[in-house]
Amino acid sequence: MDRQIKQTSLLTYWTMRYFIILLVGLVLLAATAVWWTNRETLDSRLQTVELLAQEIAARLSGPEGTIEVPDNLGEYIDKKSRFFKLGPGMCVIVTDTEGKLLYSNDPLTQEDLRSKLNENLDKAMQPGMKAVIAPIEHGGSKIGQVTLLQPTQSLTHIPELKWAIGLLLVSLTALGWLTIYLLSRKLVRPIRNVASAAREISLGHYDIQLEANAEEQELNDMILSFKEMAGRLKQLEHSRNFMLAGLTHELKTPVTSVKGLVHAVKEKVVQGVDADEFLAIALEESGRLERMVADLLDYNALEAGLVRLKREALDAAVLVPEIIYQWTLHQDANIGEPALSLPGHPVRIEGDPLRIQQIIVNLLNNIVQSRHPDRPLSIRVSLSGREDGYAEIVVADNGQGIPPGEQDLIFERFFRGENKKHAVRGLGLGLTFSRLLAQAQDGALMLRESSEEGSAFVLTLPLAG
């Protein structure tokens, strides 16, 4: 069983994903900025603490080479700590060269000093504390040292900076989400319009209103293509209804005719020779109906892939004249024999001889049905091989020709031209069926040219390898 996917709107789907990607990117960027800022701040504040330690050491050097601690040293340290915003927890320790404790702004004993600093008095023993050393000198000689113990957290803690980074992160996130939302909404709007129009088409409403004024070329092309598709579907639907009506009429006419003729004979409306004539006409109409039904069944079978075609090597220079000869035997005396133009050598092709005969015979029958009433019918059939690996069979005539407005439709199923529609009964499947037969043999059937002077159809079939 397929898992059912929860549907969501395109706007929500992409906006949320873009927002999450943006948020993750900004968080990573902010974390990197905080890490880099803390590092730079720590280096800067350590330099400040070193300067403070040097200032304190300079105040403690006495004129006789002794260390003199002024009474207001604590106030001085507090003042400087507030000025440099070093925060609470700073401990100032003054020792001589022997490591004896001389001063501390926090109450410390000599024993407590060992818990604060190592034996060399140059590193803090407590975690989270940083020791900064400044020597007390007199005459170029060291007489003691000032040690500043500062919590590392206070060196990197700048509330204003963190608030600024947080505010910047929130602002960029909000601005990015708004930008993504507006862009996504702009992209989704024409897609929604197309989806709405598609629903209208599915309901059979082909007169849709879509404005192809999108600035994006891809969206504009999509809308234009959809409008063209809707117009094409409307045309096809109209043609389908029209052709279905014609198909119904063509099938109903012989049925009605047969029914009327048989009924007249049954009811003794006609008798004797007239009755025999009525039955002959009914039999002819039944045969015509049978051929139309057979054409319809053959077309459906071929389109569904149920017709099997042979693939055998044939000499078209022998096959084509035989097809023409057999077709001529079944024509009236006023239908002249087609003029053949054949090469002087064999033309080996691959195909099904029966299906090739069906195509050529159908073309010839169409020529007879569309002959010009004011001039004798002339049919020309030529065969030639081409360098691209195909043989070409051209069937041309001097008939009425196909009107320019109908030339693109003659291979459409159930299409029948205006001139032929009123002169000959049929379903309009002959050329469609013939083209499908040609394509099933890896060939093609097309109209080369048509005018008031006649028409020419070209059947191409692959040459035998």
CSV table of C-alpha atoms in Angstrom, one decimal:
chain,number,residue,atom,x,y,z
A,1,MET,CA,0.0,0.0,0.0
A,2,ASP,CA,1.4,3.4,-1.0
A,3,ARG,CA,2.1,5.8,1.8
A,4,GLN,CA,-0.2,8.8,1.6
A,5,ILE,CA,1.7,12.0,1.4
A,6,LYS,CA,0.4,15.0,3.3
A,7,GLN,CA,-0.4,17.7,0.8
A,8,THR,CA,0.6,21.3,1.5
A,9,SER,CA,0.6,24.5,-0.6
A,10,LEU,CA,3.6,25.3,-2.7
A,11,LEU,CA,3.9,28.7,-0.9
A,12,THR,CA,4.0,27.1,2.5
A,13,TYR,CA,6.3,24.2,1.4
A,14,TRP,CA,9.0,26.3,-0.1
A,15,THR,CA,8.7,29.2,2.3
A,16,MET,CA,9.3,27.0,5.3
A,17,ARG,CA,12.2,25.2,3.8
A,18,TYR,CA,13.9,28.3,2.6
A,19,PHE,CA,13.3,29.8,6.1
A,20,ILE,CA,14.8,26.8,7.8
A,21,ILE,CA,17.8,26.9,5.5
A,22,LEU,CA,18.2,30.6,6.1
A,23,LEU,CA,17.8,30.2,9.9
A,24,VAL,CA,20.4,27.4,10.1
A,25,GLY,CA,22.8,29.5,8.0
A,26,LEU,CA,22.4,32.6,10.1
A,27,VAL,CA,22.7,30.6,13.4
A,28,LEU,CA,26.0,29.1,12.1
A,29,LEU,CA,27.1,32.6,11.0
A,30,ALA,CA,26.2,34.1,14.3
A,31,ALA,CA,28.0,31.3,16.2
A,32,THR,CA,31.1,31.9,14.2
A,33,ALA,CA,30.8,35.6,14.7
A,34,VAL,CA,30.5,35.1,18.5
A,35,TRP,CA,33.4,32.8,18.6
A,36,TRP,CA,35.6,35.1,16.6
A,37,THR,CA,34.4,38.1,18.6
A,38,ASN,CA,35.2,36.4,21.9
A,39,ARG,CA,38.6,35.5,20.7
A,40,GLU,CA,39.4,39.0,19.6
A,41,THR,CA,37.8,40.5,22.7
A,42,LEU,CA,39.9,38.2,24.9
A,43,ASP,CA,43.1,39.3,23.2
A,44,SER,CA,42.1,43.0,23.5
A,45,ARG,CA,41.1,42.8,27.1
A,46,LEU,CA,44.3,40.9,28.0
A,47,GLN,CA,46.3,43.7,26.6
A,48,THR,CA,44.3,46.1,28.7
A,49,VAL,CA,44.9,44.1,31.8
A,50,GLU,CA,48.7,43.9,31.0
A,51,LEU,CA,48.7,47.7,30.7
A,52,LEU,CA,46.9,48.0,34.0
A,53,ALA,CA,49.4,45.6,35.6
A,54,GLN,CA,52.3,47.7,34.3
A,55,GLU,CA,50.8,50.9,35.6
A,56,ILE,CA,50.3,49.4,39.1
A,57,ALA,CA,53.9,48.0,39.0
A,58,ALA,CA,55.3,51.5,38.1
A,59,ARG,CA,53.5,53.0,41.1
A,60,LEU,CA,55.0,50.5,43.5
A,61,SER,CA,58.7,51.1,42.8
A,62,GLY,CA,60.3,53.2,45.6
A,63,PRO,CA,63.3,55.5,45.3
A,64,GLU,CA,65.6,53.2,47.3
A,65,GLY,CA,64.9,50.1,45.4
A,66,THR,CA,62.2,48.9,47.7
A,67,ILE,CA,58.5,48.2,47.0
A,68,GLU,CA,56.2,50.8,48.5
A,69,VAL,CA,52.5,50.1,48.5
A,70,PRO,CA,50.5,53.4,48.7
A,71,ASP,CA,47.5,53.5,51.0
A,72,ASN,CA,45.1,54.4,48.1
A,73,LEU,CA,46.2,51.5,45.9
A,74,GLY,CA,42.8,49.7,46.4
A,75,GLU,CA,40.9,52.8,45.4
A,76,TYR,CA,43.2,53.2,42.3
A,77,ILE,CA,42.6,49.6,41.3
A,78,ASP,CA,38.8,49.9,41.7
A,79,LYS,CA,38.8,53.1,39.7
A,80,LYS,CA,40.8,51.5,36.9
A,81,SER,CA,38.7,48.3,36.9
A,82,ARG,CA,35.5,50.4,36.4
A,83,PHE,CA,37.1,52.5,33.8
A,84,PHE,CA,38.2,49.5,31.7
A,85,LYS,CA,35.0,47.6,32.5
A,86,LEU,CA,36.9,44.6,33.7
A,87,GLY,CA,34.0,43.5,35.9
A,88,PRO,CA,34.2,42.0,39.4
A,89,GLY,CA,36.5,39.2,40.5
A,90,MET,CA,39.8,40.8,39.6
A,91,CYS,CA,42.5,40.1,42.2
A,92,VAL,CA,45.8,42.1,42.4
A,93,ILE,CA,48.7,40.4,44.1
A,94,VAL,CA,52.0,42.1,44.9
A,95,THR,CA,55.0,39.9,45.8
A,96,ASP,CA,58.7,40.4,46.2
A,97,THR,CA,61.4,38.4,44.4
A,98,GLU,CA,61.2,35.7,47.1
A,99,GLY,CA,57.5,35.2,46.5
A,100,LYS,CA,56.5,36.9,49.8
A,101,LEU,CA,53.0,38.3,49.7
A,102,LEU,CA,53.2,42.1,50.1
A,103,TYR,CA,49.7,43.2,49.0
A,104,SER,CA,46.4,41.8,47.8
A,105,ASN,CA,43.1,43.7,47.2
A,106,ASP,CA,41.4,40.5,48.4
A,107,PRO,CA,42.2,39.3,51.9
A,108,LEU,CA,44.9,36.6,51.3
A,109,THR,CA,47.5,34.9,53.4
A,110,GLN,CA,50.8,33.4,52.3
A,111,GLU,CA,49.2,30.0,52.4
A,112,ASP,CA,46.2,31.2,50.3
A,113,LEU,CA,48.7,32.4,47.7
A,114,ARG,CA,49.8,28.8,46.9
A,115,SER,CA,46.2,28.0,46.0
A,116,LYS,CA,46.0,30.9,43.7
A,117,LEU,CA,49.3,30.7,41.8
A,118,ASN,CA,51.8,28.0,41.0
A,119,GLU,CA,55.3,27.9,42.6
A,120,ASN,CA,56.7,30.2,39.9
A,121,LEU,CA,53.9,32.7,40.5
A,122,ASP,CA,53.2,33.0,36.7
A,123,LYS,CA,50.1,30.8,36.2
A,124,ALA,CA,46.7,30.6,37.9
A,125,MET,CA,45.9,27.5,39.7
A,126,GLN,CA,42.1,28.0,39.6
A,127,PRO,CA,40.2,27.0,36.5
A,128,GLY,CA,38.5,29.9,34.7
A,129,MET,CA,41.2,32.4,35.9
A,130,LYS,CA,43.9,34.1,33.8
A,131,ALA,CA,47.1,35.4,35.4
A,132,VAL,CA,48.8,38.5,33.9
A,133,ILE,CA,52.3,39.3,35.2
A,134,ALA,CA,54.1,42.7,35.3
A,135,PRO,CA,57.6,43.0,37.0
A,136,ILE,CA,58.4,45.7,39.5
A,137,GLU,CA,61.8,47.1,38.5
A,138,HIS,CA,64.3,49.6,39.9
A,139,GLY,CA,67.4,50.5,38.0
A,140,GLY,CA,66.8,47.8,35.5
A,141,SER,CA,66.6,45.1,38.2
A,142,LYS,CA,63.5,43.2,39.2
A,143,ILE,CA,62.5,43.7,42.8
A,144,GLY,CA,59.1,42.1,42.7
A,145,GLN,CA,56.1,41.5,40.5
A,146,VAL,CA,52.4,42.4,40.2
A,147,THR,CA,50.1,39.6,39.4
A,148,LEU,CA,46.5,40.3,38.2
A,149,LEU,CA,44.1,37.3,38.4
A,150,GLN,CA,41.1,38.0,36.1
A,151,PRO,CA,38.2,35.6,35.4
A,152,THR,CA,38.2,34.6,31.8
A,153,GLN,CA,34.5,35.1,31.5
A,154,SER,CA,34.7,38.7,32.4
A,155,LEU,CA,37.3,39.3,29.8
A,156,THR,CA,34.9,38.0,27.0
A,157,HIS,CA,31.6,39.1,28.5
A,158,ILE,CA,30.3,42.1,26.6
A,159,PRO,CA,26.5,42.2,27.0
A,160,GLU,CA,26.0,45.0,24.5
A,161,LEU,CA,27.8,43.1,21.8
A,162,LYS,CA,25.8,39.9,22.4
A,163,TRP,CA,22.6,41.9,22.3
A,164,ALA,CA,23.7,43.5,19.1
A,165,ILE,CA,24.5,40.1,17.5
A,166,GLY,CA,21.2,38.7,18.7
A,167,LEU,CA,19.2,41.7,17.3
A,168,LEU,CA,21.1,41.4,14.0
A,169,LEU,CA,20.3,37.7,13.8
A,170,VAL,CA,16.6,38.3,14.5
A,171,SER,CA,16.5,41.2,12.0
A,172,LEU,CA,18.2,39.2,9.2
A,173,THR,CA,16.0,36.2,9.8
A,174,ALA,CA,12.8,38.3,9.6
A,175,LEU,CA,14.0,40.2,6.6
A,176,GLY,CA,15.1,37.0,4.9
A,177,TRP,CA,11.8,35.2,5.6
A,178,LEU,CA,9.9,38.2,4.3
A,179,THR,CA,12.0,38.3,1.1
A,180,ILE,CA,11.5,34.6,0.6
A,181,TYR,CA,7.8,34.8,1.3
A,182,LEU,CA,7.3,37.6,-1.2
A,183,LEU,CA,9.4,35.9,-3.9
A,184,SER,CA,7.6,32.6,-3.4
A,185,ARG,CA,4.2,34.2,-3.4
A,186,LYS,CA,5.1,36.0,-6.7
A,187,LEU,CA,6.2,32.7,-8.2
A,188,VAL,CA,3.2,30.7,-6.9
A,189,ARG,CA,0.6,33.1,-8.1
A,190,PRO,CA,0.9,32.2,-11.8
A,191,ILE,CA,1.2,28.5,-11.0
A,192,ARG,CA,-2.0,28.7,-9.0
A,193,ASN,CA,-3.7,30.4,-11.9
A,194,VAL,CA,-2.5,27.7,-14.2
A,195,ALA,CA,-3.7,25.0,-11.8
A,196,SER,CA,-7.1,26.7,-11.5
A,197,ALA,CA,-7.3,26.8,-15.3
A,198,ALA,CA,-6.4,23.1,-15.5
A,199,ARG,CA,-9.3,22.3,-13.2
A,200,GLU,CA,-11.6,24.3,-15.4
A,201,ILE,CA,-10.3,22.3,-18.4
A,202,SER,CA,-10.9,19.1,-16.6
A,203,LEU,CA,-14.5,20.1,-16.2
A,204,GLY,CA,-14.8,20.8,-19.9
A,205,HIS,CA,-14.5,24.6,-19.7
A,206,TYR,CA,-11.9,25.5,-22.3
A,207,ASP,CA,-12.4,29.3,-22.4
A,208,ILE,CA,-9.9,30.2,-19.7
A,209,GLN,CA,-8.5,33.6,-19.0
A,210,LEU,CA,-4.7,33.7,-18.3
A,211,GLU,CA,-2.5,36.8,-18.5
A,212,ALA,CA,0.9,36.0,-20.0
A,213,ASN,CA,2.6,39.0,-18.4
A,214,ALA,CA,5.0,37.4,-16.0
A,215,GLU,CA,8.4,39.0,-15.9
A,216,GLU,CA,10.1,35.6,-15.6
A,217,GLN,CA,10.6,34.1,-19.0
A,218,GLU,CA,10.0,30.5,-17.8
A,219,LEU,CA,6.7,31.4,-16.1
A,220,ASN,CA,5.6,33.4,-19.2
A,221,ASP,CA,6.5,30.5,-21.5
A,222,MET,CA,4.6,28.1,-19.2
A,223,ILE,CA,1.4,30.3,-19.4
A,224,LEU,CA,1.7,30.8,-23.1
A,225,SER,CA,2.2,27.0,-23.7
A,226,PHE,CA,-0.8,26.3,-21.4
A,227,LYS,CA,-3.0,28.7,-23.3
A,228,GLU,CA,-2.0,27.1,-26.6
A,229,MET,CA,-2.7,23.7,-25.1
A,230,ALA,CA,-6.1,24.8,-23.9
A,231,GLY,CA,-6.9,26.2,-27.4
A,232,ARG,CA,-5.7,23.0,-29.0
A,233,LEU,CA,-7.8,20.9,-26.6
A,234,LYS,CA,-10.9,23.1,-27.4
A,235,GLN,CA,-10.3,22.6,-31.1
A,236,LEU,CA,-9.8,18.8,-30.7
A,237,GLU,CA,-12.9,18.6,-28.5
A,238,HIS,CA,-14.9,20.4,-31.2
A,239,SER,CA,-13.4,18.2,-33.9
A,240,ARG,CA,-14.1,15.1,-31.9
A,241,ASN,CA,-17.8,16.0,-31.4
A,242,PHE,CA,-18.1,17.0,-35.0
A,243,MET,CA,-16.4,13.8,-36.2
A,244,LEU,CA,-18.4,11.6,-33.8
A,245,ALA,CA,-21.5,13.1,-35.2
A,246,GLY,CA,-20.3,12.4,-38.7
A,247,LEU,CA,-19.3,8.9,-37.8
A,248,THR,CA,-22.7,8.3,-36.3
A,249,HIS,CA,-24.3,9.6,-39.4
A,250,GLU,CA,-22.2,7.5,-41.7
A,251,LEU,CA,-23.0,4.3,-39.8
A,252,LYS,CA,-26.6,5.2,-39.4
A,253,THR,CA,-27.3,6.0,-43.0
A,254,PRO,CA,-26.7,2.5,-44.5
A,255,VAL,CA,-28.5,0.9,-41.6
A,256,THR,CA,-31.6,3.1,-42.2
A,257,SER,CA,-31.4,2.5,-45.9
A,258,VAL,CA,-31.2,-1.3,-45.5
A,259,LYS,CA,-34.0,-1.2,-43.0
A,260,GLY,CA,-36.2,0.8,-45.4
A,261,LEU,CA,-35.5,-1.4,-48.4
A,262,VAL,CA,-36.0,-4.7,-46.6
A,263,HIS,CA,-39.2,-3.3,-45.0
A,264,ALA,CA,-40.6,-2.3,-48.4
A,265,VAL,CA,-40.0,-5.8,-49.7
A,266,LYS,CA,-41.4,-7.5,-46.7
A,267,GLU,CA,-44.6,-5.4,-46.8
A,268,LYS,CA,-45.0,-6.1,-50.5
A,269,VAL,CA,-44.7,-2.4,-51.4
A,270,VAL,CA,-42.5,-3.5,-54.2
A,271,GLN,CA,-42.6,-6.9,-56.0
A,272,GLY,CA,-41.0,-8.8,-58.7
A,273,VAL,CA,-38.0,-7.1,-60.5
A,274,ASP,CA,-38.3,-4.0,-58.2
A,275,ALA,CA,-38.1,-6.2,-55.1
A,276,ASP,CA,-35.0,-7.9,-56.5
A,277,GLU,CA,-33.5,-4.5,-57.2
A,278,PHE,CA,-34.3,-3.3,-53.6
A,279,LEU,CA,-32.7,-6.4,-52.2
A,280,ALA,CA,-29.6,-5.8,-54.3
A,281,ILE,CA,-29.3,-2.2,-53.1
A,282,ALA,CA,-29.8,-3.4,-49.5
A,283,LEU,CA,-27.0,-6.0,-50.0
A,284,GLU,CA,-24.7,-3.3,-51.4
A,285,GLU,CA,-25.5,-1.0,-48.5
A,286,SER,CA,-24.8,-3.9,-46.1
A,287,GLY,CA,-21.5,-4.4,-47.8
A,288,ARG,CA,-20.6,-0.7,-47.4
A,289,LEU,CA,-21.6,-0.9,-43.7
A,290,GLU,CA,-19.5,-4.0,-43.3
A,291,ARG,CA,-16.4,-2.3,-44.8
A,292,MET,CA,-16.8,0.8,-42.5
A,293,VAL,CA,-17.1,-1.4,-39.4
A,294,ALA,CA,-14.1,-3.4,-40.6
A,295,ASP,CA,-12.1,-0.2,-41.1
A,296,LEU,CA,-13.1,1.0,-37.6
A,297,LEU,CA,-12.1,-2.4,-36.0
A,298,ASP,CA,-8.8,-2.5,-38.0
A,299,TYR,CA,-7.9,1.0,-36.9
A,300,ASN,CA,-8.7,0.3,-33.2
A,301,ALA,CA,-6.7,-2.9,-33.4
A,302,LEU,CA,-3.7,-1.2,-34.9
A,303,GLU,CA,-3.7,1.7,-32.5
A,304,ALA,CA,-3.9,-0.7,-29.6
A,305,GLY,CA,-0.9,-2.7,-30.9
A,306,LEU,CA,-2.9,-5.9,-31.6
A,307,VAL,CA,-2.0,-6.1,-35.3
A,308,ARG,CA,1.1,-8.1,-36.0
A,309,LEU,CA,3.1,-7.1,-39.0
A,310,LYS,CA,5.6,-9.2,-40.9
A,311,ARG,CA,9.2,-8.0,-41.5
A,312,GLU,CA,10.6,-9.6,-44.6
A,313,ALA,CA,12.9,-8.5,-47.4
A,314,LEU,CA,11.0,-7.6,-50.6
A,315,ASP,CA,11.8,-6.3,-54.0
A,316,ALA,CA,9.7,-3.1,-54.3
A,317,ALA,CA,10.4,-3.0,-58.0
A,318,VAL,CA,8.4,-6.2,-58.3
A,319,LEU,CA,5.8,-5.6,-55.5
A,320,VAL,CA,4.6,-2.2,-56.6
A,321,PRO,CA,3.7,-3.2,-60.2
A,322,GLU,CA,1.9,-6.3,-58.9
A,323,ILE,CA,-0.2,-4.1,-56.5
A,324,ILE,CA,-1.0,-1.7,-59.3
A,325,TYR,CA,-2.0,-4.5,-61.7
A,326,GLN,CA,-4.3,-6.1,-59.1
A,327,TRP,CA,-6.0,-2.8,-58.3
A,328,THR,CA,-6.5,-2.0,-62.0
A,329,LEU,CA,-8.4,-5.3,-62.5
A,330,HIS,CA,-11.2,-4.1,-60.1
A,331,GLN,CA,-11.6,-0.6,-61.6
A,332,ASP,CA,-14.1,0.6,-64.2
A,333,ALA,CA,-13.0,0.8,-67.8
A,334,ASN,CA,-12.8,4.6,-67.7
A,335,ILE,CA,-10.1,4.4,-65.0
A,336,GLY,CA,-6.8,4.3,-66.9
A,337,GLU,CA,-3.9,2.3,-65.8
A,338,PRO,CA,-1.5,4.3,-63.6
A,339,ALA,CA,1.8,5.3,-65.2
A,340,LEU,CA,4.7,3.5,-63.5
A,341,SER,CA,8.2,4.9,-63.1
A,342,LEU,CA,10.6,2.2,-61.8
A,343,PRO,CA,14.4,2.0,-61.5
A,344,GLY,CA,16.2,-0.5,-63.7
A,345,HIS,CA,17.5,-2.4,-60.7
A,346,PRO,CA,15.9,-4.2,-57.7
A,347,VAL,CA,15.0,-2.0,-54.7
A,348,ARG,CA,15.2,-4.2,-51.6
A,349,ILE,CA,13.0,-3.1,-48.7
A,350,GLU,CA,11.8,-4.5,-45.4
A,351,GLY,CA,8.1,-4.7,-44.6
A,352,ASP,CA,4.8,-6.5,-44.8
A,353,PRO,CA,3.7,-6.9,-48.4
A,354,LEU,CA,0.0,-7.1,-47.4
A,355,ARG,CA,0.2,-3.9,-45.4
A,356,ILE,CA,2.1,-2.1,-48.1
A,357,GLN,CA,-0.6,-3.1,-50.5
A,358,GLN,CA,-3.3,-1.7,-48.2
A,359,ILE,CA,-1.5,1.6,-48.1
A,360,ILE,CA,-1.0,1.9,-51.8
A,361,VAL,CA,-4.6,0.7,-52.6
A,362,ASN,CA,-6.0,3.2,-50.2
A,363,LEU,CA,-4.1,6.0,-51.8
A,364,LEU,CA,-5.3,4.9,-55.3
A,365,ASN,CA,-8.9,4.6,-54.1
A,366,ASN,CA,-8.7,8.1,-52.7
A,367,ILE,CA,-7.5,9.4,-56.0
A,368,VAL,CA,-10.4,7.9,-57.8
A,369,GLN,CA,-12.9,9.4,-55.3
A,370,SER,CA,-11.3,12.9,-55.6
A,371,ARG,CA,-10.8,13.0,-59.4
A,372,HIS,CA,-11.5,16.2,-61.2
A,373,PRO,CA,-14.9,16.1,-63.1
A,374,ASP,CA,-13.6,18.2,-66.0
A,375,ARG,CA,-10.5,16.3,-67.0
A,376,PRO,CA,-9.5,12.7,-67.5
A,377,LEU,CA,-7.9,11.0,-64.5
A,378,SER,CA,-4.1,10.6,-64.6
A,379,ILE,CA,-2.3,8.6,-61.9
A,380,ARG,CA,1.5,8.4,-61.6
A,381,VAL,CA,3.4,6.0,-59.4
A,382,SER,CA,7.2,6.2,-59.0
A,383,LEU,CA,9.7,4.2,-57.0
A,384,SER,CA,13.2,5.2,-56.1
A,385,GLY,CA,15.9,4.4,-53.5
A,386,ARG,CA,17.4,7.2,-51.3
A,387,GLU,CA,20.9,7.6,-49.8
A,388,ASP,CA,19.5,7.8,-46.3
A,389,GLY,CA,18.5,4.2,-46.2
A,390,TYR,CA,14.8,4.5,-47.3
A,391,ALA,CA,12.9,3.7,-50.4
A,392,GLU,CA,10.4,6.2,-51.7
A,393,ILE,CA,7.0,5.4,-53.4
A,394,VAL,CA,5.3,8.5,-54.8
A,395,VAL,CA,1.6,8.3,-55.7
A,396,ALA,CA,0.5,11.4,-57.6
A,397,ASP,CA,-2.6,12.5,-59.5
A,398,ASN,CA,-4.2,15.4,-61.4
A,399,GLY,CA,-7.4,15.5,-59.3
A,400,GLN,CA,-9.1,18.3,-57.4
A,401,GLY,CA,-6.4,18.7,-54.8
A,402,ILE,CA,-6.8,19.3,-51.1
A,403,PRO,CA,-7.8,22.8,-49.9
A,404,PRO,CA,-4.9,24.5,-48.0
A,405,GLY,CA,-7.0,24.7,-44.8
A,406,GLU,CA,-7.5,20.9,-44.8
A,407,GLN,CA,-4.0,19.8,-45.6
A,408,ASP,CA,-2.8,19.7,-42.0
A,409,LEU,CA,-5.9,17.7,-41.0
A,410,ILE,CA,-6.1,14.9,-43.6
A,411,PHE,CA,-4.3,12.4,-41.3
A,412,GLU,CA,-6.5,13.2,-38.3
A,413,ARG,CA,-8.9,10.3,-37.5
A,414,PHE,CA,-12.5,10.7,-38.7
A,415,PHE,CA,-11.6,13.8,-40.6
A,416,ARG,CA,-13.3,14.1,-44.0
A,417,GLY,CA,-12.9,17.1,-46.4
A,418,GLU,CA,-15.8,19.1,-47.4
A,419,ASN,CA,-15.7,18.0,-51.1
A,420,LYS,CA,-15.4,14.3,-50.2
A,421,LYS,CA,-17.9,14.4,-47.4
A,422,HIS,CA,-20.8,15.0,-49.7
A,423,ALA,CA,-19.6,12.7,-52.5
A,424,VAL,CA,-18.4,9.5,-50.8
A,425,ARG,CA,-19.5,7.7,-47.7
A,426,GLY,CA,-16.8,6.7,-45.2
A,427,LEU,CA,-15.4,7.2,-41.7
A,428,GLY,CA,-12.3,9.3,-42.5
A,429,LEU,CA,-9.9,6.6,-41.2
A,430,GLY,CA,-8.2,5.6,-44.5
A,431,LEU,CA,-5.2,8.0,-44.4
A,432,THR,CA,-5.0,7.7,-40.6
A,433,PHE,CA,-4.9,3.9,-40.8
A,434,SER,CA,-2.4,4.0,-43.7
A,435,ARG,CA,0.0,6.3,-41.8
A,436,LEU,CA,-0.1,4.0,-38.7
A,437,LEU,CA,0.7,1.0,-41.0
A,438,ALA,CA,3.7,2.9,-42.5
A,439,GLN,CA,5.0,3.9,-39.0
A,440,ALA,CA,4.6,0.3,-37.7
A,441,GLN,CA,7.0,-0.7,-40.5
A,442,ASP,CA,9.5,2.1,-39.5
A,443,GLY,CA,8.4,4.1,-42.4
A,444,ALA,CA,6.3,7.2,-43.0
A,445,LEU,CA,3.4,8.5,-45.1
A,446,MET,CA,3.1,12.2,-45.8
A,447,LEU,CA,1.5,14.7,-48.2
A,448,ARG,CA,4.3,16.1,-50.4
A,449,GLU,CA,2.2,18.7,-52.3
A,450,SER,CA,-1.4,19.5,-53.2
A,451,SER,CA,-3.0,22.2,-55.4
A,452,GLU,CA,-5.8,22.5,-57.9
A,453,GLU,CA,-3.6,20.6,-60.4
A,454,GLY,CA,-3.4,17.5,-58.2
A,455,SER,CA,-1.8,15.9,-55.2
A,456,ALA,CA,1.3,13.8,-54.4
A,457,PHE,CA,1.7,11.4,-51.4
A,458,VAL,CA,5.0,9.9,-50.4
A,459,LEU,CA,5.4,6.5,-48.7
A,460,THR,CA,8.8,5.8,-47.3
A,461,LEU,CA,10.0,2.3,-46.2
A,462,PRO,CA,13.4,1.2,-44.9
A,463,LEU,CA,15.8,-0.5,-47.3
A,464,ALA,CA,16.8,-4.0,-46.5
A,465,GLY,CA,20.2,-4.1,-44.8
